[in-house]
Short mmCIF file of C-alpha atoms and ligand atoms in Angstrom, two decimals:
data_model
loop_
_atom_site.label_atom_id
_atom_site.label_comp_id
_atom_site.label_asym_id
_atom_site.label_seq_id
_atom_site.Cartn_x
_atom_site.Cartn_y
_atom_site.Cartn_z
CA MET A 1095 0.10 -0.19 0.22
CA GLU A 1096 1.36 3.26 -1.01
CA THR A 1097 0.67 6.73 0.65
CA ILE A 1098 1.82 9.95 -0.69
CA ARG A 1099 2.45 12.77 1.76
CA ALA A 1100 3.07 16.18 1.37
CA THR A 1101 6.42 17.65 3.38
CA ALA A 1102 8.47 20.50 3.43
CA GLU A 1103 10.57 18.86 0.89
CA GLY A 1104 7.58 18.04 -1.33
CA ALA A 1105 5.57 14.94 -2.13
CA VAL A 1106 6.92 11.82 -0.57
CA SER A 1107 5.72 8.26 -1.27
CA VAL A 1108 5.62 5.86 1.85
CA HIS A 1109 4.95 2.44 1.38
CA ALA A 1110 3.10 0.98 4.31
CA LYS A 1111 0.99 -2.04 5.10
CA GLU A 1112 -2.20 -2.66 6.98
CA THR A 1113 -1.91 -3.89 10.61
CA ARG A 1114 -4.23 -5.09 13.15
CA ALA A 1115 -4.33 -3.15 16.31
CA PHE A 1116 -6.87 -2.68 19.35
CA GLY A 1117 -7.31 1.21 20.25
CA THR A 1118 -10.17 3.96 20.85
CA GLU A 1119 -11.89 6.68 18.61
CA ALA A 1120 -13.20 8.67 21.42
CA ALA A 1121 -12.24 9.38 25.37
CA ALA A 1122 -15.68 7.78 26.19
CA ASP A 1123 -15.48 4.75 24.06
CA ALA A 1124 -14.31 1.26 24.82
CA LEU A 1125 -11.05 -0.14 22.79
CA LYS A 1126 -11.99 -2.16 20.21
CA PRO A 1127 -10.17 -3.61 16.86
CA LEU A 1128 -8.72 -1.10 14.51
CA ASN A 1129 -6.88 -1.18 11.28
CA ILE A 1130 -3.66 0.90 11.25
CA ARG A 1131 -0.92 1.41 9.00
CA ARG A 1132 2.83 0.53 9.74
CA ARG A 1133 5.73 1.91 7.27
CA ASN A 1134 7.78 -0.58 5.47
CA PRO A 1135 10.88 -0.70 7.07
CA GLY A 1136 13.29 2.15 5.97
CA PRO A 1137 17.26 1.64 5.79
CA HIS A 1138 17.75 1.98 9.63
CA ASP A 1139 14.29 0.39 10.62
CA VAL A 1140 13.49 -3.00 12.15
CA GLU A 1141 9.95 -4.51 12.25
CA ILE A 1142 9.00 -6.27 15.12
CA GLU A 1143 6.23 -8.80 15.52
CA ILE A 1144 4.66 -7.97 18.84
CA GLN A 1145 4.48 -11.04 21.46
CA PHE A 1146 3.58 -9.15 24.44
CA CYS A 1147 2.71 -5.75 25.61
CA GLY A 1148 2.29 -4.36 28.95
CA VAL A 1149 -0.78 -2.32 30.25
CA CYS A 1150 0.48 1.19 31.72
CA HIS A 1151 -1.69 3.20 33.43
CA SER A 1152 -0.67 5.93 30.90
CA ASP A 1153 -2.41 3.79 28.10
CA LEU A 1154 -5.59 4.23 30.20
CA HIS A 1155 -4.90 7.97 31.01
CA THR A 1156 -4.39 8.65 27.44
CA ALA A 1157 -7.06 6.26 25.94
CA ARG A 1158 -9.61 8.39 27.98
CA ASN A 1159 -7.92 11.72 27.34
CA GLU A 1160 -7.54 12.20 31.03
CA TRP A 1161 -4.19 14.54 30.19
CA HIS A 1162 -6.19 16.36 27.61
CA SER A 1163 -3.90 15.87 24.74
CA THR A 1164 -5.21 12.96 22.92
CA VAL A 1165 -5.42 12.57 19.30
CA TYR A 1166 -7.98 9.79 18.19
CA PRO A 1167 -7.79 6.96 17.12
CA CYS A 1168 -5.38 6.14 19.86
CA VAL A 1169 -3.59 2.92 19.91
CA PRO A 1170 -2.01 2.61 23.03
CA GLY A 1171 1.00 0.29 24.49
CA HIS A 1172 4.64 1.21 25.16
CA GLU A 1173 5.93 -1.80 26.91
CA ILE A 1174 6.43 -3.88 24.09
CA VAL A 1175 8.72 -7.13 23.20
CA GLY A 1176 8.90 -9.36 20.20
CA LYS A 1177 10.74 -10.98 17.52
CA ILE A 1178 12.38 -9.17 14.59
CA VAL A 1179 11.07 -10.06 11.31
CA ALA A 1180 12.45 -7.56 9.01
CA VAL A 1181 15.46 -5.14 9.23
CA GLY A 1182 16.56 -2.30 6.88
CA ASN A 1183 20.09 -2.52 4.94
CA HIS A 1184 21.87 -0.07 7.29
CA VAL A 1185 20.84 -1.88 10.65
CA THR A 1186 24.00 -3.04 12.87
CA LYS A 1187 22.35 -3.69 16.25
CA PHE A 1188 19.81 -6.37 15.17
CA LYS A 1189 19.10 -9.23 12.94
CA VAL A 1190 16.01 -11.28 11.74
CA GLY A 1191 15.09 -13.65 14.62
CA ASP A 1192 16.23 -11.35 17.47
CA VAL A 1193 14.19 -10.44 20.54
CA ALA A 1194 13.81 -6.62 20.93
CA GLY A 1195 12.02 -4.23 23.18
CA VAL A 1196 10.60 -0.86 22.33
CA GLY A 1197 9.59 1.35 25.06
CA CYS A 1198 7.87 4.82 25.52
CA MET A 1199 9.58 6.51 22.65
CA VAL A 1200 10.50 5.85 19.20
CA ASP A 1201 12.53 9.12 18.02
CA SER A 1202 13.68 12.43 19.01
CA CYS A 1203 15.73 15.21 17.58
CA ARG A 1204 19.10 13.67 18.49
CA GLU A 1205 20.84 16.85 18.20
CA CYS A 1206 19.84 18.90 21.21
CA GLU A 1207 21.83 19.11 24.58
CA TYR A 1208 19.48 16.58 26.23
CA CYS A 1209 19.60 14.04 23.21
CA LYS A 1210 23.32 14.34 22.94
CA ASP A 1211 23.29 13.63 26.82
CA GLY A 1212 21.50 10.48 26.64
CA LEU A 1213 18.32 12.32 27.87
CA GLU A 1214 16.12 11.85 24.84
CA GLN A 1215 13.13 11.72 26.86
CA TYR A 1216 13.49 15.58 27.67
CA CYS A 1217 14.34 16.36 24.07
CA GLY A 1218 14.15 19.95 23.56
CA GLU A 1219 11.65 19.40 20.49
CA GLY A 1220 9.65 17.05 22.55
CA ASN A 1221 10.40 13.19 22.36
CA ILE A 1222 8.45 11.31 19.78
CA GLY A 1223 6.21 8.95 22.07
CA THR A 1224 5.30 5.34 21.04
CA TYR A 1225 1.84 6.29 20.63
CA ASN A 1226 0.11 9.75 20.60
CA SER A 1227 2.89 11.79 19.09
CA PRO A 1228 2.88 12.92 15.24
CA ASP A 1229 4.41 10.50 13.00
CA LYS A 1230 6.84 12.10 10.51
CA TYR A 1231 6.78 9.18 8.12
CA LEU A 1232 2.90 8.62 7.59
CA GLY A 1233 1.56 11.97 8.80
CA THR A 1234 -0.72 10.43 11.23
CA GLN A 1235 0.02 9.81 15.03
CA THR A 1236 2.28 7.47 16.24
CA TYR A 1237 0.32 4.10 17.26
CA GLY A 1238 1.61 1.87 20.23
CA GLY A 1239 1.81 -1.73 20.96
CA TYR A 1240 -1.55 -2.94 21.12
CA SER A 1241 -0.93 -4.12 17.79
CA GLU A 1242 0.62 -7.04 15.64
CA SER A 1243 3.77 -5.38 14.79
CA ILE A 1244 5.57 -2.08 14.85
CA VAL A 1245 8.59 -0.51 12.85
CA VAL A 1246 11.02 1.35 14.88
CA ASP A 1247 14.43 3.12 14.16
CA GLU A 1248 17.10 0.73 15.78
CA ALA A 1249 18.35 3.60 17.46
CA PHE A 1250 15.23 3.38 19.74
CA VAL A 1251 15.12 -0.41 20.06
CA LEU A 1252 16.44 -2.35 23.04
CA ARG A 1253 18.34 -5.62 23.47
CA VAL A 1254 16.28 -7.82 25.98
CA PRO A 1255 18.30 -10.16 28.23
CA GLU A 1256 17.84 -13.70 27.35
CA ASN A 1257 17.46 -15.27 30.81
CA LEU A 1258 14.31 -13.48 31.95
CA ASP A 1259 11.02 -14.49 31.06
CA LEU A 1260 9.86 -12.47 27.99
CA ALA A 1261 6.23 -11.68 29.06
CA ALA A 1262 7.47 -10.70 32.50
CA THR A 1263 10.06 -8.39 30.80
CA ALA A 1264 7.63 -6.12 28.67
CA PRO A 1265 6.74 -3.95 31.93
CA LEU A 1266 10.52 -3.15 32.26
CA LEU A 1267 10.04 -1.00 29.15
CA CYS A 1268 8.06 1.52 30.95
CA ALA A 1269 7.36 0.55 34.44
CA GLY A 1270 11.17 -0.61 35.03
CA ILE A 1271 12.63 2.48 33.51
CA THR A 1272 10.54 5.18 34.93
CA THR A 1273 11.50 3.76 38.55
CA TYR A 1274 15.20 2.84 37.84
CA SER A 1275 15.86 6.39 36.24
CA PRO A 1276 14.97 8.23 39.49
CA LEU A 1277 16.23 5.75 41.93
CA LYS A 1278 19.68 6.29 40.03
CA HIS A 1279 19.42 9.74 39.75
CA TRP A 1280 18.78 10.28 43.47
CA ASN A 1281 21.37 7.80 44.54
CA VAL A 1282 19.59 5.36 45.97
CA GLY A 1283 21.73 2.56 47.36
CA PRO A 1284 23.32 1.16 50.85
CA GLY A 1285 22.72 3.37 53.51
CA LYS A 1286 19.73 4.99 52.25
CA LYS A 1287 16.09 4.78 53.34
CA VAL A 1288 13.56 4.80 50.61
CA GLY A 1289 9.74 5.12 50.65
CA ILE A 1290 7.75 3.84 47.71
CA VAL A 1291 4.31 5.13 47.41
CA GLY A 1292 1.57 3.27 45.35
CA ILE A 1293 2.23 -0.56 44.39
CA GLY A 1294 0.76 -0.87 41.13
CA GLY A 1295 2.84 -1.66 37.96
CA LEU A 1296 5.65 0.99 38.57
CA GLY A 1297 5.50 0.85 42.48
CA HIS A 1298 6.15 -2.86 42.49
CA MET A 1299 9.06 -2.33 40.17
CA ALA A 1300 10.52 0.20 42.23
CA VAL A 1301 10.57 -1.90 45.24
CA LYS A 1302 12.56 -4.61 43.50
CA LEU A 1303 14.86 -2.20 42.00
CA ALA A 1304 15.57 -0.14 45.16
CA LYS A 1305 16.13 -3.33 47.04
CA ALA A 1306 18.70 -4.79 44.28
CA MET A 1307 20.45 -1.39 44.62
CA GLY A 1308 21.00 -2.07 48.55
CA ALA A 1309 18.59 0.54 50.06
CA GLU A 1310 16.23 0.07 52.96
CA VAL A 1311 12.70 -0.06 51.40
CA ILE A 1312 9.57 1.19 52.88
CA VAL A 1313 6.32 0.52 51.11
CA PHE A 1314 3.17 2.94 51.36
CA THR A 1315 0.25 1.38 50.50
CA THR A 1316 -3.67 2.02 50.57
CA SER A 1317 -4.30 -1.71 49.85
CA ALA A 1318 -4.03 -3.86 53.30
CA GLY A 1319 -4.19 -6.93 50.80
CA LYS A 1320 -0.88 -5.85 49.20
CA ALA A 1321 0.98 -5.58 52.60
CA ASP A 1322 2.01 -9.25 53.00
CA ASP A 1323 2.90 -9.33 49.35
CA ALA A 1324 5.11 -6.09 49.60
CA LYS A 1325 7.79 -7.85 51.74
CA ARG A 1326 8.02 -10.79 49.25
CA LEU A 1327 8.51 -8.07 46.42
CA GLY A 1328 11.28 -6.86 48.89
CA ALA A 1329 10.13 -4.33 51.18
CA ASP A 1330 11.78 -4.01 54.52
CA ASP A 1331 8.57 -2.52 55.99
CA VAL A 1332 5.06 -1.89 55.02
CA VAL A 1333 2.76 1.13 55.85
CA LEU A 1334 -0.89 1.25 55.45
CA SER A 1335 -1.12 4.86 54.36
CA SER A 1336 -4.61 5.31 55.85
CA ASP A 1337 -3.56 4.63 59.15
CA GLU A 1338 -2.66 7.63 60.70
CA GLN A 1339 -0.49 6.00 63.50
CA GLN A 1340 1.55 4.01 61.17
CA MET A 1341 2.30 7.07 59.05
CA THR A 1342 3.81 8.77 62.04
CA LYS A 1343 6.70 5.99 62.18
CA TYR A 1344 8.69 7.35 59.27
CA ARG A 1345 8.13 11.01 59.72
CA GLY A 1346 11.45 12.98 58.92
CA LYS A 1347 13.17 9.58 58.58
CA LEU A 1348 13.74 8.90 54.64
CA HIS A 1349 16.38 10.06 52.31
CA PHE A 1350 13.92 9.69 49.06
CA VAL A 1351 10.15 9.06 48.33
CA LEU A 1352 9.23 7.86 44.78
CA ASP A 1353 5.49 8.54 44.39
CA ALA A 1354 3.92 6.43 41.73
CA VAL A 1355 0.28 6.97 42.37
CA SER A 1356 -1.95 7.52 39.59
CA ALA A 1357 -4.96 9.47 41.40
CA GLN A 1358 -5.58 12.18 43.56
CA HIS A 1359 -4.02 11.88 47.04
CA ASP A 1360 -2.40 14.00 49.67
CA ILE A 1361 1.49 14.75 48.65
CA ASN A 1362 1.94 16.79 51.89
CA LEU A 1363 1.49 13.23 53.88
CA TYR A 1364 4.62 11.77 52.04
CA LEU A 1365 6.49 15.18 51.80
CA SER A 1366 6.47 14.95 55.71
CA LEU A 1367 8.50 11.58 55.44
CA LEU A 1368 11.63 13.39 54.36
CA LYS A 1369 14.67 14.19 56.11
CA VAL A 1370 16.34 17.47 55.88
CA ASP A 1371 17.59 17.85 52.07
CA GLY A 1372 15.47 14.87 51.46
CA SER A 1373 13.71 14.30 48.06
CA LEU A 1374 10.50 13.35 46.78
CA ALA A 1375 9.98 12.36 42.99
CA LEU A 1376 6.61 12.17 41.19
CA VAL A 1377 6.55 9.90 38.53
CA GLY A 1378 2.75 9.30 39.11
CA ALA A 1379 0.80 11.45 36.93
CA PRO A 1380 -2.72 12.13 38.38
CA GLU A 1381 -5.18 14.11 36.22
CA ASN A 1382 -5.43 17.08 38.60
CA PRO A 1383 -2.84 19.13 40.31
CA LEU A 1384 -1.70 18.18 43.87
CA PRO A 1385 -1.69 21.12 46.44
CA VAL A 1386 1.67 21.49 48.21
CA ALA A 1387 1.43 23.29 51.48
CA ALA A 1388 4.69 25.46 51.71
CA PHE A 1389 5.25 24.02 55.18
CA SER A 1390 5.65 20.50 53.83
CA LEU A 1391 9.13 21.90 52.09
CA ILE A 1392 10.31 24.66 54.21
CA PRO A 1393 11.07 23.42 57.59
CA TYR A 1394 13.41 20.54 56.35
CA ARG A 1395 14.66 22.04 53.16
CA ARG A 1396 12.71 19.38 51.32
CA ASN A 1397 13.05 18.89 47.41
CA PHE A 1398 9.65 18.23 45.43
CA ALA A 1399 10.61 16.73 41.86
CA GLY A 1400 9.37 14.94 38.99
CA SER A 1401 11.16 12.44 36.56
CA MET A 1402 9.78 11.25 33.23
CA ILE A 1403 10.87 7.67 31.95
CA GLY A 1404 14.44 7.23 30.93
CA GLY A 1405 16.89 7.75 28.17
CA ILE A 1406 17.55 5.10 25.55
CA ALA A 1407 21.19 4.12 26.87
CA GLU A 1408 19.75 4.08 30.54
CA THR A 1409 16.74 1.89 29.52
CA GLN A 1410 19.48 -0.77 28.19
CA GLU A 1411 21.23 0.14 31.24
CA MET A 1412 18.20 -1.12 33.37
CA LEU A 1413 17.40 -4.16 31.15
CA ASP A 1414 21.13 -5.46 31.81
CA PHE A 1415 20.67 -4.74 35.33
CA CYS A 1416 17.61 -6.63 35.50
CA GLY A 1417 19.18 -9.37 33.54
CA GLN A 1418 21.91 -9.64 36.22
CA HIS A 1419 19.84 -9.37 39.22
CA ASN A 1420 16.91 -11.62 37.98
CA ILE A 1421 14.47 -8.93 38.06
CA VAL A 1422 11.11 -9.19 36.15
CA SER A 1423 7.51 -7.86 36.66
CA ASP A 1424 4.78 -9.70 38.44
CA ILE A 1425 2.23 -10.03 35.85
CA GLU A 1426 -1.27 -11.28 34.92
CA MET A 1427 -1.50 -12.43 31.25
CA ILE A 1428 -4.70 -11.20 29.47
CA SER A 1429 -5.89 -11.40 25.92
CA ILE A 1430 -6.43 -8.20 23.67
CA GLN A 1431 -10.14 -9.02 23.96
CA GLN A 1432 -10.00 -8.42 27.72
CA ILE A 1433 -8.33 -5.18 27.75
CA ASN A 1434 -11.67 -3.04 28.59
CA GLU A 1435 -12.06 -5.24 31.66
CA ALA A 1436 -8.38 -4.98 32.60
CA TYR A 1437 -8.63 -1.10 32.60
CA GLU A 1438 -11.46 -1.25 35.06
CA ARG A 1439 -9.51 -3.46 37.26
CA LEU A 1440 -6.54 -1.23 37.20
CA LEU A 1441 -8.60 1.58 38.38
CA LYS A 1442 -9.44 -0.51 41.35
CA GLY A 1443 -5.89 -1.40 42.02
CA ASP A 1444 -7.03 -5.06 41.19
CA VAL A 1445 -3.99 -6.22 39.62
CA LYS A 1446 -0.71 -7.97 40.84
CA TYR A 1447 0.94 -6.25 39.39
CA ARG A 1448 0.99 -5.66 35.80
CA PHE A 1449 -1.42 -6.77 32.96
CA VAL A 1450 0.65 -8.12 30.13
CA ILE A 1451 -1.45 -8.84 26.68
CA ASP A 1452 -0.35 -11.77 24.82
CA MET A 1453 -0.23 -10.12 21.47
CA ALA A 1454 -0.97 -13.48 19.58
CA THR A 1455 -4.56 -13.20 20.61
CA ILE A 1456 -5.18 -10.15 18.01
CA LYS A 1457 -5.17 -12.83 15.41
CA GLN A 1458 -8.45 -14.65 16.99
P1 NAP B 2856 -1.14 1.49 38.58
O1 NAP B 2856 -0.64 0.18 38.35
O2 NAP B 2856 -2.85 1.50 38.47
O3 NAP B 2856 -0.61 1.81 40.10
C1 NAP B 2856 -0.97 2.95 40.50
C2 NAP B 2856 -1.12 2.79 42.37
O4 NAP B 2856 -1.35 3.91 42.81
C3 NAP B 2856 -2.31 1.57 42.64
O5 NAP B 2856 -2.05 0.47 42.37
C4 NAP B 2856 -2.35 2.19 43.99
O6 NAP B 2856 -1.57 1.62 44.81
C5 NAP B 2856 -2.25 3.58 44.00
N1 NAP B 2856 -3.44 4.47 43.81
C6 NAP B 2856 -4.31 4.37 43.17
N2 NAP B 2856 -5.32 5.18 43.44
C7 NAP B 2856 -5.21 5.63 44.45
C8 NAP B 2856 -5.76 6.62 45.35
N3 NAP B 2856 -6.91 7.30 45.03
N4 NAP B 2856 -5.11 6.77 46.52
C9 NAP B 2856 -3.91 6.77 46.84
N5 NAP B 2856 -3.10 5.73 45.86
C10 NAP B 2856 -3.88 5.30 44.74
O7 NAP B 2856 -0.51 2.57 37.70
P2 NAP B 2856 0.98 2.37 37.02
O8 NAP B 2856 1.01 1.86 35.59
O9 NAP B 2856 1.93 2.15 38.10
O10 NAP B 2856 1.32 3.97 36.68
C11 NAP B 2856 1.29 5.01 37.87
C12 NAP B 2856 1.35 6.55 37.44
O11 NAP B 2856 2.54 6.67 36.86
C13 NAP B 2856 0.19 6.55 36.30
O12 NAP B 2856 -0.47 8.01 36.54
C14 NAP B 2856 0.99 6.62 35.12
O13 NAP B 2856 0.34 7.42 34.11
C15 NAP B 2856 2.24 7.32 35.56
N6 NAP B 2856 3.62 6.99 34.63
C16 NAP B 2856 4.59 7.93 34.59
C17 NAP B 2856 5.58 7.79 33.97
C18 NAP B 2856 6.59 8.77 33.81
O14 NAP B 2856 7.28 8.73 32.88
N7 NAP B 2856 6.68 9.61 34.95
C19 NAP B 2856 5.75 6.56 33.19
C20 NAP B 2856 4.87 5.52 33.39
C21 NAP B 2856 3.47 5.83 34.13
P3 NAP B 2856 -1.85 1.14 46.43
O15 NAP B 2856 -2.96 0.01 46.01
O16 NAP B 2856 -0.25 0.48 46.94
O17 NAP B 2856 -2.24 2.13 47.23
ZN1 ZN B 2857 3.94 3.58 30.74
ZN1 ZN B 2858 16.49 16.46 21.21
#
């Protein structure tokens, strides 16, 4: 199939093929089968047959336009692993048959100070997201991993450690790197007391990673049912955040807090856990602002920060770290036909701890 597209350089012809996907055409609609186009691999591209795709809460936020920036149709999915089925003639990192991963980005300007520093996620021109970003090849939006295949420049494709279970590796591509990057940035390691807030897909990875980095890990959860499990994941202690008494135990005691909560919550409660000069980094991205009291920050010279996914080299570093430490996600496998039900369960915190879609089911 050939598409003629107008660009600044004139009309260009792009060969593309029809590809089965699951997505939505409006914020209030359920996800359903859609046909999208994928470009034929160019010289630097690889084509990946998608085997598994994790279900991130960002998929749900985006499908439902909770961040007010979704362009429809929207095909979510940015925790992608699969097999390479075609490579362009300048591809050097991969060959047909290799297993590979794609996370939250498929491109960036590659020239700005941040891209040159391996911080493509903060690209001055804006990174190109795996979904819901402009697709410079086809003139549509980019479409994510709830699909049978994807074509990506090899510079944004990751090598996946062979010793890890492939389906359980998929969530590392977003949940893994989004927690690894801030834990590294804020020097989490031996001698550090770290709080992890919200034990969902991101939070449970943060517990495993912070523990593997050598820190003392305290989990803060709203779910009594996750308390026992948190210790299995590696937590040294667990606090039920609805219990005021328990919340006082770590007040002013933690070096770093990573907040991975997807919904409204009182951020001041968690800022109060920090020691002098401690930092709280938000990775959770609730729809509405979180009010911060001046006196949650001033008395202990506390820092309130945010962090977004991670760069490509850092994502590879995280995957290799997980390979060395045998770290994968705890997953519940679903078919693509169960995706709408999975979103409802995700909203209730009813998953231990990441849904992963068996993408072979898209052929049913
Ligand atoms: P998730 O699996 O749904 O986990 C969110 C967790 O937040 C829940 O398991 C729950 O943990 C807690 N929670 C939910 N509602 C709550 C409420 N009303 N009050 C307090 N706690 C609540 O989501 P996820 O996929 O891990 O993503 C988490 C957030 O990170 C989302 O907003 C997502 O969009 C964002 N995200 C950001 C980045 C980034 O680059 N910064 C990347 C990926 C995702 P407990 O049951 O333990 O309380
Ligand atoms: Zn994500
Ligand atoms: Zn850039």
